mmCIF file of C-alpha atoms and ligand atoms in Angstrom:
data_model
loop_
_atom_site.group_PDB
_atom_site.id
_atom_site.type_symbol
_atom_site.label_atom_id
_atom_site.label_comp_id
_atom_site.label_asym_id
_atom_site.label_seq_id
_atom_site.Cartn_x
_atom_site.Cartn_y
_atom_site.Cartn_z
ATOM 1 C CA MET A 1 -10.177 -16.966 9.557
ATOM 2 C CA ASN A 2 -7.840 -13.985 9.931
ATOM 3 C CA SER A 3 -8.145 -11.312 7.251
ATOM 4 C CA GLU A 4 -4.999 -10.940 5.113
ATOM 5 C CA LYS A 5 -3.507 -7.554 4.299
ATOM 6 C CA ILE A 6 -3.284 -6.215 0.743
ATOM 7 C CA GLU A 7 -0.457 -3.708 0.320
ATOM 8 C CA ILE A 8 -1.506 -0.507 -1.431
ATOM 9 C CA PHE A 9 1.136 0.881 -3.780
ATOM 10 C CA ASP A 10 0.185 4.378 -4.882
ATOM 11 C CA THR A 11 1.562 5.574 -8.217
ATOM 12 C CA THR A 12 -0.342 8.880 -8.497
ATOM 13 C CA LEU A 13 2.983 10.723 -8.519
ATOM 14 C CA ARG A 14 4.463 8.538 -11.264
ATOM 15 C CA ASP A 15 1.906 6.828 -13.568
ATOM 16 C CA GLY A 16 -0.736 9.421 -12.572
ATOM 17 C CA GLU A 17 1.547 12.312 -13.275
ATOM 18 C CA GLN A 18 2.294 10.980 -16.783
ATOM 19 C CA VAL A 19 -1.172 12.197 -17.844
ATOM 20 C CA PRO A 20 -0.920 15.180 -20.224
ATOM 21 C CA GLY A 21 -1.807 18.344 -18.318
ATOM 22 C CA CYS A 22 -1.388 16.721 -14.890
ATOM 23 C CA LYS A 23 2.198 17.832 -14.292
ATOM 24 C CA LEU A 24 2.922 18.752 -10.675
ATOM 25 C CA ASN A 25 5.715 20.880 -9.284
ATOM 26 C CA LYS A 26 7.910 19.693 -6.422
ATOM 27 C CA GLU A 27 5.915 21.507 -3.716
ATOM 28 C CA GLN A 28 2.660 19.997 -4.949
ATOM 29 C CA LYS A 29 4.214 16.530 -5.025
ATOM 30 C CA LEU A 30 5.409 16.932 -1.448
ATOM 31 C CA ILE A 31 1.903 17.934 -0.316
ATOM 32 C CA ILE A 32 0.396 14.856 -1.958
ATOM 33 C CA ALA A 33 3.118 12.508 -0.670
ATOM 34 C CA GLU A 34 2.616 13.713 2.885
ATOM 35 C CA ARG A 35 -1.155 13.171 2.674
ATOM 36 C CA LEU A 36 -0.655 9.725 1.110
ATOM 37 C CA ASP A 37 1.540 8.802 4.054
ATOM 38 C CA HIS A 38 -1.247 9.891 6.444
ATOM 39 C CA LEU A 39 -3.800 8.014 4.386
ATOM 40 C CA GLY A 40 -2.017 4.748 5.248
ATOM 41 C CA ILE A 41 -0.467 3.921 1.877
ATOM 42 C CA ASP A 42 2.167 1.151 2.081
ATOM 43 C CA VAL A 43 4.311 2.179 -0.898
ATOM 44 C CA ILE A 44 4.504 5.590 -2.565
ATOM 45 C CA GLU A 45 5.968 5.556 -6.066
ATOM 46 C CA ALA A 46 7.465 9.035 -5.960
ATOM 47 C CA GLY A 47 8.681 9.295 -9.550
ATOM 48 C CA PHE A 48 11.121 8.200 -12.240
ATOM 49 C CA PRO A 49 14.390 9.810 -11.061
ATOM 50 C CA ILE A 50 16.393 9.584 -14.300
ATOM 51 C CA SER A 51 13.577 11.160 -16.330
ATOM 52 C CA SER A 52 14.373 14.778 -15.383
ATOM 53 C CA PRO A 53 16.342 16.774 -12.778
ATOM 54 C CA GLY A 54 12.985 17.954 -11.386
ATOM 55 C CA ASP A 55 11.720 14.416 -10.892
ATOM 56 C CA PHE A 56 15.032 13.374 -9.315
ATOM 57 C CA GLU A 57 14.770 16.263 -6.858
ATOM 58 C CA SER A 58 11.147 15.426 -6.035
ATOM 59 C CA VAL A 59 11.939 11.770 -5.303
ATOM 60 C CA SER A 60 14.825 12.870 -3.118
ATOM 61 C CA GLU A 61 12.714 15.381 -1.128
ATOM 62 C CA ILE A 62 9.816 12.931 -0.786
ATOM 63 C CA SER A 63 12.295 10.359 0.559
ATOM 64 C CA LYS A 64 13.281 12.788 3.317
ATOM 65 C CA LEU A 65 9.695 13.704 4.125
ATOM 66 C CA VAL A 66 7.811 10.400 4.240
ATOM 67 C CA LYS A 67 7.724 8.775 7.682
ATOM 68 C CA ASN A 68 5.880 5.474 7.339
ATOM 69 C CA ALA A 69 5.446 4.375 3.744
ATOM 70 C CA LYS A 70 8.124 2.763 1.606
ATOM 71 C CA VAL A 71 9.294 5.232 -1.043
ATOM 72 C CA CYS A 72 9.846 3.846 -4.499
ATOM 73 C CA GLY A 73 11.569 5.111 -7.657
ATOM 74 C CA LEU A 74 11.033 3.706 -11.155
ATOM 75 C CA THR A 75 13.846 2.666 -13.485
ATOM 76 C CA ARG A 76 14.343 0.886 -16.773
ATOM 77 C CA ALA A 77 16.621 -2.141 -16.778
ATOM 78 C CA ASN A 78 19.907 -0.293 -17.091
ATOM 79 C CA LYS A 79 22.695 0.856 -14.783
ATOM 80 C CA LYS A 80 22.262 4.617 -15.200
ATOM 81 C CA ASP A 81 18.567 4.517 -14.305
ATOM 82 C CA ILE A 82 19.221 2.316 -11.300
ATOM 83 C CA GLU A 83 22.085 4.495 -10.049
ATOM 84 C CA ALA A 84 19.894 7.613 -10.324
ATOM 85 C CA ALA A 85 17.077 5.930 -8.394
ATOM 86 C CA ALA A 86 19.446 4.694 -5.693
ATOM 87 C CA GLU A 87 20.855 8.194 -5.264
ATOM 88 C CA ALA A 88 17.440 9.871 -5.184
ATOM 89 C CA LEU A 89 16.203 7.338 -2.618
ATOM 90 C CA GLN A 90 19.259 7.531 -0.366
ATOM 91 C CA TYR A 91 17.419 9.418 2.421
ATOM 92 C CA ALA A 92 14.320 7.203 2.428
ATOM 93 C CA LYS A 93 13.664 5.262 5.619
ATOM 94 C CA ARG A 94 12.368 2.359 3.528
ATOM 95 C CA PRO A 95 13.631 2.689 -0.077
ATOM 96 C CA ARG A 96 12.438 0.488 -2.946
ATOM 97 C CA ILE A 97 13.808 0.369 -6.482
ATOM 98 C CA HIS A 98 11.227 -0.571 -9.119
ATOM 99 C CA THR A 99 13.058 -1.898 -12.150
ATOM 100 C CA GLY A 100 11.942 -3.928 -15.129
ATOM 101 C CA ILE A 101 11.596 -4.526 -18.826
ATOM 102 C CA GLY A 102 8.984 -5.454 -21.452
ATOM 103 C CA THR A 103 8.456 -9.215 -21.657
ATOM 104 C CA SER A 104 5.724 -9.659 -24.282
ATOM 105 C CA ASP A 105 6.801 -10.810 -27.742
ATOM 106 C CA SER A 106 5.553 -7.509 -29.101
ATOM 107 C CA HIS A 107 7.815 -5.514 -26.755
ATOM 108 C CA ILE A 108 10.755 -7.858 -27.308
ATOM 109 C CA LYS A 109 10.486 -7.611 -31.090
ATOM 110 C CA TYR A 110 9.393 -4.024 -31.708
ATOM 111 C CA LYS A 111 10.730 -2.111 -28.689
ATOM 112 C CA PHE A 112 13.980 -3.963 -28.164
ATOM 113 C CA ASN A 113 14.587 -5.803 -31.446
ATOM 114 C CA SER A 114 15.820 -8.569 -29.179
ATOM 115 C CA THR A 115 15.191 -12.166 -28.052
ATOM 116 C CA ARG A 116 13.524 -13.759 -25.042
ATOM 117 C CA GLU A 117 16.932 -14.999 -23.817
ATOM 118 C CA ASP A 118 18.488 -11.539 -23.978
ATOM 119 C CA ILE A 119 15.524 -9.912 -22.169
ATOM 120 C CA LEU A 120 15.708 -12.539 -19.423
ATOM 121 C CA GLU A 121 19.393 -11.801 -18.963
ATOM 122 C CA ARG A 122 18.797 -8.024 -18.836
ATOM 123 C CA ALA A 123 16.041 -8.519 -16.252
ATOM 124 C CA VAL A 124 18.324 -10.586 -14.030
ATOM 125 C CA GLN A 125 21.222 -8.120 -14.341
ATOM 126 C CA ALA A 126 18.943 -5.178 -13.493
ATOM 127 C CA VAL A 127 17.604 -6.816 -10.336
ATOM 128 C CA LYS A 128 21.119 -7.873 -9.296
ATOM 129 C CA TYR A 129 22.390 -4.325 -9.759
ATOM 130 C CA ALA A 130 19.437 -2.728 -7.931
ATOM 131 C CA LYS A 131 19.962 -5.203 -5.123
ATOM 132 C CA SER A 132 23.517 -3.904 -4.665
ATOM 133 C CA PHE A 133 21.954 -0.584 -3.518
ATOM 134 C CA VAL A 134 18.764 -1.531 -1.656
ATOM 135 C CA GLU A 135 17.268 -4.617 -0.078
ATOM 136 C CA ASP A 136 13.759 -4.038 -1.445
ATOM 137 C CA VAL A 137 13.664 -4.510 -5.238
ATOM 138 C CA GLU A 138 10.434 -4.734 -7.203
ATOM 139 C CA PHE A 139 10.633 -6.159 -10.712
ATOM 140 C CA TYR A 140 8.045 -5.261 -13.376
ATOM 141 C CA ALA A 141 7.449 -7.402 -16.451
ATOM 142 C CA GLU A 142 6.018 -4.708 -18.686
ATOM 143 C CA ASP A 143 3.073 -5.902 -20.825
ATOM 144 C CA ALA A 144 2.818 -9.034 -18.672
ATOM 145 C CA GLY A 145 -0.877 -9.050 -19.582
ATOM 146 C CA ARG A 146 0.084 -10.108 -23.132
ATOM 147 C CA THR A 147 3.183 -12.121 -22.189
ATOM 148 C CA ASP A 148 3.240 -15.881 -22.680
ATOM 149 C CA ASN A 149 2.667 -17.410 -19.221
ATOM 150 C CA ALA A 150 5.467 -19.990 -19.395
ATOM 151 C CA TYR A 151 8.046 -17.340 -20.356
ATOM 152 C CA LEU A 152 6.700 -14.931 -17.729
ATOM 153 C CA ALA A 153 7.060 -17.662 -15.096
ATOM 154 C CA LYS A 154 10.659 -18.256 -16.170
ATOM 155 C CA VAL A 155 11.499 -14.532 -15.897
ATOM 156 C CA CYS A 156 9.834 -14.330 -12.469
ATOM 157 C CA GLU A 157 11.717 -17.381 -11.233
ATOM 158 C CA GLU A 158 15.089 -16.022 -12.325
ATOM 159 C CA VAL A 159 14.602 -12.556 -10.832
ATOM 160 C CA ILE A 160 13.451 -14.064 -7.526
ATOM 161 C CA LYS A 161 16.693 -16.095 -7.466
ATOM 162 C CA VAL A 162 18.700 -12.853 -7.540
ATOM 163 C CA GLY A 163 16.624 -11.179 -4.853
ATOM 164 C CA ALA A 164 13.470 -9.533 -6.283
ATOM 165 C CA THR A 165 11.129 -9.022 -3.336
ATOM 166 C CA VAL A 166 8.045 -8.017 -5.353
ATOM 167 C CA LEU A 167 6.918 -9.179 -8.823
ATOM 168 C CA ASN A 168 4.817 -6.619 -10.628
ATOM 169 C CA ILE A 169 2.604 -8.203 -13.325
ATOM 170 C CA PRO A 170 1.308 -5.185 -15.250
ATOM 171 C CA ASP A 171 -1.565 -5.354 -17.674
ATOM 172 C CA THR A 172 0.123 -2.400 -19.341
ATOM 173 C CA THR A 173 -2.329 -2.101 -22.224
ATOM 174 C CA GLY A 174 -5.481 -2.850 -20.223
ATOM 175 C CA TYR A 175 -6.199 -5.798 -22.522
ATOM 176 C CA CYS A 176 -6.918 -8.684 -20.138
ATOM 177 C CA LEU A 177 -10.310 -9.908 -19.017
ATOM 178 C CA PRO A 178 -10.645 -10.387 -15.249
ATOM 179 C CA GLU A 179 -10.710 -14.175 -15.465
ATOM 180 C CA GLU A 180 -7.675 -14.219 -17.756
ATOM 181 C CA TYR A 181 -5.697 -11.880 -15.495
ATOM 182 C CA GLY A 182 -6.704 -13.859 -12.398
ATOM 183 C CA MET A 183 -5.599 -17.103 -14.096
ATOM 184 C CA LYS A 184 -2.241 -15.526 -14.939
ATOM 185 C CA ILE A 185 -1.614 -14.779 -11.271
ATOM 186 C CA LYS A 186 -2.746 -18.289 -10.309
ATOM 187 C CA TYR A 187 -0.419 -19.766 -12.932
ATOM 188 C CA LEU A 188 2.532 -17.861 -11.478
ATOM 189 C CA LYS A 189 1.640 -18.920 -7.931
ATOM 190 C CA GLU A 190 1.586 -22.554 -9.078
ATOM 191 C CA ASN A 191 4.505 -22.605 -11.495
ATOM 192 C CA VAL A 192 7.226 -20.250 -10.254
ATOM 193 C CA LYS A 193 9.769 -21.895 -7.984
ATOM 194 C CA GLY A 194 10.493 -19.676 -4.972
ATOM 195 C CA ILE A 195 7.281 -17.648 -5.414
ATOM 196 C CA GLU A 196 6.750 -17.838 -1.647
ATOM 197 C CA ASN A 197 9.738 -15.496 -1.305
ATOM 198 C CA ALA A 198 8.099 -12.667 -3.261
ATOM 199 C CA VAL A 199 4.891 -10.653 -3.229
ATOM 200 C CA ILE A 200 2.910 -10.603 -6.486
ATOM 201 C CA SER A 201 1.639 -7.157 -7.447
ATOM 202 C CA CYS A 202 -1.201 -6.134 -9.805
ATOM 203 C CA HIS A 203 -0.707 -3.050 -11.971
ATOM 204 C CA CYS A 204 -3.723 -2.759 -14.250
ATOM 205 C CA HIS A 205 -4.612 -0.141 -16.835
ATOM 206 C CA ASN A 206 -8.151 0.853 -17.675
ATOM 207 C CA ASP A 207 -8.269 0.844 -21.495
ATOM 208 C CA LEU A 208 -11.334 -1.428 -21.483
ATOM 209 C CA GLY A 209 -12.686 -0.165 -18.158
ATOM 210 C CA LEU A 210 -11.488 -3.344 -16.404
ATOM 211 C CA ALA A 211 -8.589 -2.108 -14.272
ATOM 212 C CA THR A 212 -10.329 -2.457 -10.930
ATOM 213 C CA ALA A 213 -12.001 -5.763 -11.826
ATOM 214 C CA ASN A 214 -8.647 -7.149 -12.980
ATOM 215 C CA SER A 215 -6.879 -6.042 -9.795
ATOM 216 C CA ILE A 216 -9.540 -7.742 -7.681
ATOM 217 C CA ALA A 217 -9.207 -10.908 -9.804
ATOM 218 C CA GLY A 218 -5.460 -10.685 -9.152
ATOM 219 C CA ILE A 219 -5.738 -10.578 -5.389
ATOM 220 C CA THR A 220 -8.399 -13.251 -5.194
ATOM 221 C CA ASN A 221 -5.901 -15.473 -7.014
ATOM 222 C CA GLY A 222 -2.990 -14.792 -4.720
ATOM 223 C CA ALA A 223 -1.497 -11.362 -5.472
ATOM 224 C CA ARG A 224 -0.916 -9.325 -2.313
ATOM 225 C CA GLN A 225 -0.190 -5.829 -3.619
ATOM 226 C CA ILE A 226 -2.281 -3.499 -5.805
ATOM 227 C CA GLU A 227 -0.760 -0.572 -7.724
ATOM 228 C CA CYS A 228 -3.273 2.207 -8.122
ATOM 229 C CA THR A 229 -3.825 5.964 -8.246
ATOM 230 C CA ILE A 230 -6.145 8.494 -6.668
ATOM 231 C CA ASN A 231 -9.128 9.086 -8.996
ATOM 232 C CA GLY A 232 -7.796 6.340 -11.305
ATOM 233 C CA LEU A 233 -5.426 8.757 -13.031
ATOM 234 C CA GLY A 234 -2.727 7.326 -15.273
ATOM 235 C CA GLU A 235 -1.558 6.788 -18.843
ATOM 236 C CA ARG A 236 -4.356 6.871 -21.456
ATOM 237 C CA ALA A 237 -7.566 5.643 -19.760
ATOM 238 C CA GLY A 238 -5.792 5.520 -16.408
ATOM 239 C CA ASN A 239 -4.882 2.991 -13.731
ATOM 240 C CA THR A 240 -6.855 1.105 -11.108
ATOM 241 C CA ALA A 241 -8.554 3.668 -8.834
ATOM 242 C CA LEU A 242 -7.245 3.459 -5.277
ATOM 243 C CA GLU A 243 -10.560 4.501 -3.725
ATOM 244 C CA GLU A 244 -12.351 1.700 -5.571
ATOM 245 C CA VAL A 245 -10.144 -1.177 -4.436
ATOM 246 C CA VAL A 246 -10.061 0.092 -0.858
ATOM 247 C CA MET A 247 -13.857 0.265 -0.670
ATOM 248 C CA ILE A 248 -14.392 -3.052 -2.468
ATOM 249 C CA LEU A 249 -12.319 -4.804 0.186
ATOM 250 C CA LYS A 250 -14.116 -2.894 2.941
ATOM 251 C CA GLN A 251 -17.594 -3.707 1.625
ATOM 252 C CA HIS A 252 -16.902 -7.340 0.724
ATOM 253 C CA LYS A 253 -15.767 -8.681 4.064
ATOM 254 C CA ASN A 254 -16.213 -12.260 2.795
ATOM 255 C CA LEU A 255 -13.035 -11.815 0.731
ATOM 256 C CA ASN A 256 -11.152 -11.761 4.047
ATOM 257 C CA LEU A 257 -8.756 -9.151 2.749
ATOM 258 C CA HIS A 258 -8.115 -5.649 4.050
ATOM 259 C CA THR A 259 -5.903 -2.599 3.505
ATOM 260 C CA ASN A 260 -4.305 -0.143 5.869
ATOM 261 C CA VAL A 261 -5.985 2.841 4.186
ATOM 262 C CA ASN A 262 -8.109 5.240 6.255
ATOM 263 C CA SER A 263 -11.158 5.347 4.001
ATOM 264 C CA ARG A 264 -12.496 8.477 5.721
ATOM 265 C CA MET A 265 -9.763 10.459 3.983
ATOM 266 C CA LEU A 266 -10.656 9.268 0.466
ATOM 267 C CA ASN A 267 -12.898 12.171 -0.468
ATOM 268 C CA GLU A 268 -10.449 14.846 0.659
ATOM 269 C CA MET A 269 -7.576 13.007 -1.107
ATOM 270 C CA SER A 270 -9.574 12.939 -4.330
ATOM 271 C CA THR A 271 -10.282 16.676 -4.132
ATOM 272 C CA LEU A 272 -6.668 17.495 -3.268
ATOM 273 C CA VAL A 273 -5.271 15.557 -6.248
ATOM 274 C CA SER A 274 -7.943 16.871 -8.604
ATOM 275 C CA ASP A 275 -7.291 20.480 -7.543
ATOM 276 C CA LEU A 276 -3.500 20.273 -7.687
ATOM 277 C CA MET A 277 -3.486 18.458 -11.034
ATOM 278 C CA GLY A 278 -6.267 20.605 -12.473
ATOM 279 C CA MET A 279 -8.053 17.407 -13.491
ATOM 280 C CA PRO A 280 -11.783 17.390 -12.613
ATOM 281 C CA VAL A 281 -13.331 14.173 -11.328
ATOM 282 C CA GLN A 282 -16.216 12.936 -13.478
ATOM 283 C CA PRO A 283 -19.451 13.403 -11.462
ATOM 284 C CA ASN A 284 -20.452 9.745 -11.809
ATOM 285 C CA LYS A 285 -17.023 8.449 -10.675
ATOM 286 C CA ALA A 286 -17.431 5.569 -8.198
ATOM 287 C CA ILE A 287 -16.803 6.509 -4.541
ATOM 288 C CA VAL A 288 -15.523 10.074 -5.050
ATOM 289 C CA GLY A 289 -17.675 11.560 -7.846
ATOM 290 C CA ALA A 290 -20.031 14.414 -6.927
ATOM 291 C CA ASN A 291 -23.026 12.180 -7.686
ATOM 292 C CA ALA A 292 -21.762 9.074 -5.874
ATOM 293 C CA PHE A 293 -24.115 9.738 -2.952
ATOM 294 C CA SER A 294 -26.782 11.882 -4.562
ATOM 295 C CA HIS A 295 -30.259 10.664 -5.464
ATOM 296 C CA SER A 296 -32.531 12.339 -7.963
ATOM 297 C CA SER A 297 -35.255 9.973 -9.145
ATOM 298 C CA GLY A 298 -38.461 9.884 -7.112
ATOM 299 C CA ILE A 299 -38.420 6.123 -6.542
ATOM 300 C CA HIS A 300 -34.832 6.138 -5.248
ATOM 301 C CA GLN A 301 -35.351 9.244 -3.132
ATOM 302 C CA ASP A 302 -38.411 7.781 -1.459
ATOM 303 C CA GLY A 303 -36.420 4.631 -0.619
ATOM 304 C CA VAL A 304 -33.360 6.492 0.715
ATOM 305 C CA ILE A 305 -35.493 8.818 2.870
ATOM 306 C CA LYS A 306 -37.175 5.752 4.421
ATOM 307 C CA ASN A 307 -33.888 3.889 4.831
ATOM 308 C CA ARG A 308 -30.518 4.912 3.352
ATOM 309 C CA ALA A 309 -29.500 1.279 2.725
ATOM 310 C CA THR A 310 -32.254 0.779 0.126
ATOM 311 C CA TYR A 311 -30.133 2.489 -2.520
ATOM 312 C CA GLU A 312 -26.727 3.029 -0.909
ATOM 313 C CA ILE A 313 -24.192 0.284 -0.241
ATOM 314 C CA ILE A 314 -21.701 2.628 1.456
ATOM 315 C CA ASP A 315 -22.355 5.031 4.312
ATOM 316 C CA PRO A 316 -21.002 8.315 2.835
ATOM 317 C CA GLU A 317 -19.242 9.084 6.131
ATOM 318 C CA GLU A 318 -17.074 6.006 5.535
ATOM 319 C CA VAL A 319 -15.381 7.868 2.671
ATOM 320 C CA GLY A 320 -15.458 11.290 4.264
ATOM 321 C CA VAL A 321 -18.648 12.648 2.694
ATOM 322 C CA ASN A 322 -20.974 14.267 5.266
ATOM 323 C CA GLU A 323 -24.276 12.925 3.991
ATOM 324 C CA SER A 324 -26.157 11.677 0.968
ATOM 325 C CA SER A 325 -27.944 14.356 -0.992
ATOM 326 C CA ILE A 326 -31.490 14.442 -2.272
ATOM 327 C CA VAL A 327 -31.362 16.433 -5.503
ATOM 328 C CA LEU A 328 -34.592 17.996 -6.747
ATOM 329 C CA THR A 329 -35.306 17.601 -10.464
ATOM 330 C CA ALA A 330 -38.444 17.068 -12.527
ATOM 331 C CA ARG A 331 -38.009 13.340 -11.803
ATOM 332 C CA SER A 332 -38.256 13.834 -8.044
ATOM 333 C CA GLY A 333 -41.287 12.794 -6.027
ATOM 334 C CA ARG A 334 -43.377 14.283 -3.244
ATOM 335 C CA SER A 335 -41.431 12.692 -0.398
ATOM 336 C CA ALA A 336 -38.208 14.263 -1.667
ATOM 337 C CA LEU A 337 -39.857 17.658 -1.885
ATOM 338 C CA ALA A 338 -41.280 17.357 1.638
ATOM 339 C CA TYR A 339 -37.849 16.225 2.881
ATOM 340 C CA ARG A 340 -36.092 19.227 1.321
ATOM 341 C CA PHE A 341 -38.743 21.652 2.628
ATOM 342 C CA LYS A 342 -38.239 20.173 6.090
ATOM 343 C CA ASN A 343 -34.466 20.684 5.792
ATOM 344 C CA ILE A 344 -35.009 24.414 5.333
ATOM 345 C CA GLY A 345 -37.494 24.640 8.198
ATOM 346 C CA PHE A 346 -40.947 24.023 6.674
ATOM 347 C CA ASP A 347 -42.999 21.145 8.069
ATOM 348 C CA ILE A 348 -45.750 20.837 5.496
ATOM 349 C CA THR A 349 -49.075 18.990 5.610
ATOM 350 C CA LYS A 350 -50.263 16.537 2.969
ATOM 351 C CA ASN A 351 -52.687 19.049 1.443
ATOM 352 C CA GLU A 352 -50.023 21.751 1.287
ATOM 353 C CA LEU A 353 -47.679 19.269 -0.342
ATOM 354 C CA ASP A 354 -50.197 18.493 -3.107
ATOM 355 C CA PHE A 355 -50.270 22.144 -4.100
ATOM 356 C CA LEU A 356 -46.561 22.806 -3.614
ATOM 357 C CA TYR A 357 -45.658 19.757 -5.666
ATOM 358 C CA GLN A 358 -47.586 21.027 -8.700
ATOM 359 C CA GLU A 359 -45.833 24.416 -8.408
ATOM 360 C CA PHE A 360 -42.505 22.653 -8.022
ATOM 361 C CA LEU A 361 -43.048 20.586 -11.209
ATOM 362 C CA LYS A 362 -43.775 23.708 -13.255
ATOM 363 C CA ILE A 363 -40.358 25.152 -12.356
ATOM 364 C CA ALA A 364 -38.547 21.818 -12.445
ATOM 365 C CA ASP A 365 -39.625 21.296 -16.049
ATOM 366 C CA ILE A 366 -37.794 24.498 -16.924
ATOM 367 C CA LYS A 367 -34.773 24.370 -14.605
ATOM 368 C CA LYS A 368 -32.384 21.409 -14.417
ATOM 369 C CA GLU A 369 -32.183 21.439 -10.634
ATOM 370 C CA ILE A 370 -34.285 23.118 -7.955
ATOM 371 C CA ASP A 371 -32.267 24.705 -5.154
ATOM 372 C CA ASN A 372 -33.189 26.112 -1.740
ATOM 373 C CA ASN A 373 -33.770 29.593 -3.183
ATOM 374 C CA ASP A 374 -36.371 28.146 -5.548
ATOM 375 C CA LEU A 375 -38.027 26.355 -2.625
ATOM 376 C CA HIS A 376 -38.277 29.624 -0.696
ATOM 377 C CA LEU A 377 -39.857 31.299 -3.759
ATOM 378 C CA ILE A 378 -42.367 28.461 -4.178
ATOM 379 C CA MET A 379 -43.292 28.758 -0.496
ATOM 380 C CA LYS A 380 -43.617 32.533 -0.766
ATOM 381 C CA SER A 381 -46.044 32.355 -3.701
ATOM 382 C CA PHE A 382 -48.020 29.673 -1.849
ATOM 383 C CA ASN A 383 -48.317 31.909 1.249
ATOM 384 C CA LEU A 384 -49.418 34.852 -0.897
ATOM 385 C CA LYS A 385 -52.067 32.703 -2.565
ATOM 386 C CA ILE A 386 -53.591 31.473 0.686
ATOM 387 C CA GLY A 387 -53.362 35.053 2.065
HETATM 388 O O1 KIV B 1 1.985 0.013 -17.060
HETATM 389 C C1 KIV B 1 3.137 -0.391 -16.846
HETATM 390 O O2 KIV B 1 3.575 -1.455 -17.322
HETATM 391 C C2 KIV B 1 4.000 0.445 -16.021
HETATM 392 C C3 KIV B 1 5.334 -0.124 -15.653
HETATM 393 C C4 KIV B 1 6.413 0.866 -15.887
HETATM 394 C C5 KIV B 1 5.291 -0.589 -14.220
HETATM 395 O O3 KIV B 1 3.607 1.521 -15.610
HETATM 396 ZN ZN1 ZN B 2 1.430 1.695 -15.775
#
């Protein structure tokens, strides 16, 4: 069976940039957009043009720069927002307007003090208006995760009728469980007339740590686009991490789904975004964290030295990391120590190792991590001892 493509919609420059302290200037945004285009991203959400003159300018410059990806601008469901997005996107080779409105009862009552009927009408008018500027219009039903399925289906059906090409079903608050989110997508596939004319998109937040799991549940139930960010950046606890969904699809070939992303660029992309945003990546972050391919316990190290696949499901080169690392701590074993000595040019015998290992443990109990300098010192004192 032929593998089906999942479109990757990157929103690092919009949802990711909403994170306090992660503000980027125009030049930095252009650098990231250019690299995202090389990475093989299908849609780059470049910003929210009405939000500030700076963001407008960035979306406009990114539109001129990007060669392959679709460039997208966010709007609320009103004319001024849509006009600003259309203007900012005018130079894009493949422009997309991303418009929408909150559809959950909570949003309808507290944000809009409105009714379901009125919100439906505003959604339809927004898509119609956006469609008068560009062919490609994505509609988001904000807080879809907590929206009643029958009403959500009705909204989706009506916006498809007026030309929405993509339906974004955000779990805005990160509330859904994977099965629940998956069932929501399935429900829409089965109950929205005309659904075959639109792509369903997953936009999941990570408030309960389920963003990636929910996005995968979405695509296994029929969605064909995932909205995500480098390093999982985004409002509050963040969005689905791009590197995670790309590698899940790569590692689980039985899903028969793939992306266009060059996974070998993932590590450098993560570092670039982290450096420019001044937002460190947690060391234990899946795929791109500093410890993602490092082994420190003796049992694991022994296994990895014998065969990498015993404790690693991804070849580090697949994500642009040169090699796995064997970190020496007080929990490390003899094989790890011998391996690290060998790496710095010492081929040691079993008897030598017995002695060196005891010396190593004495220092490792004091220091958190033993580096190559320490190994040289241990070897030096050993040589002095044996004369
Ligand atoms: O989380 C969300 O609902 C959003 C929309 C604006 C797409 O970011
Ligand atoms: Zn969001």
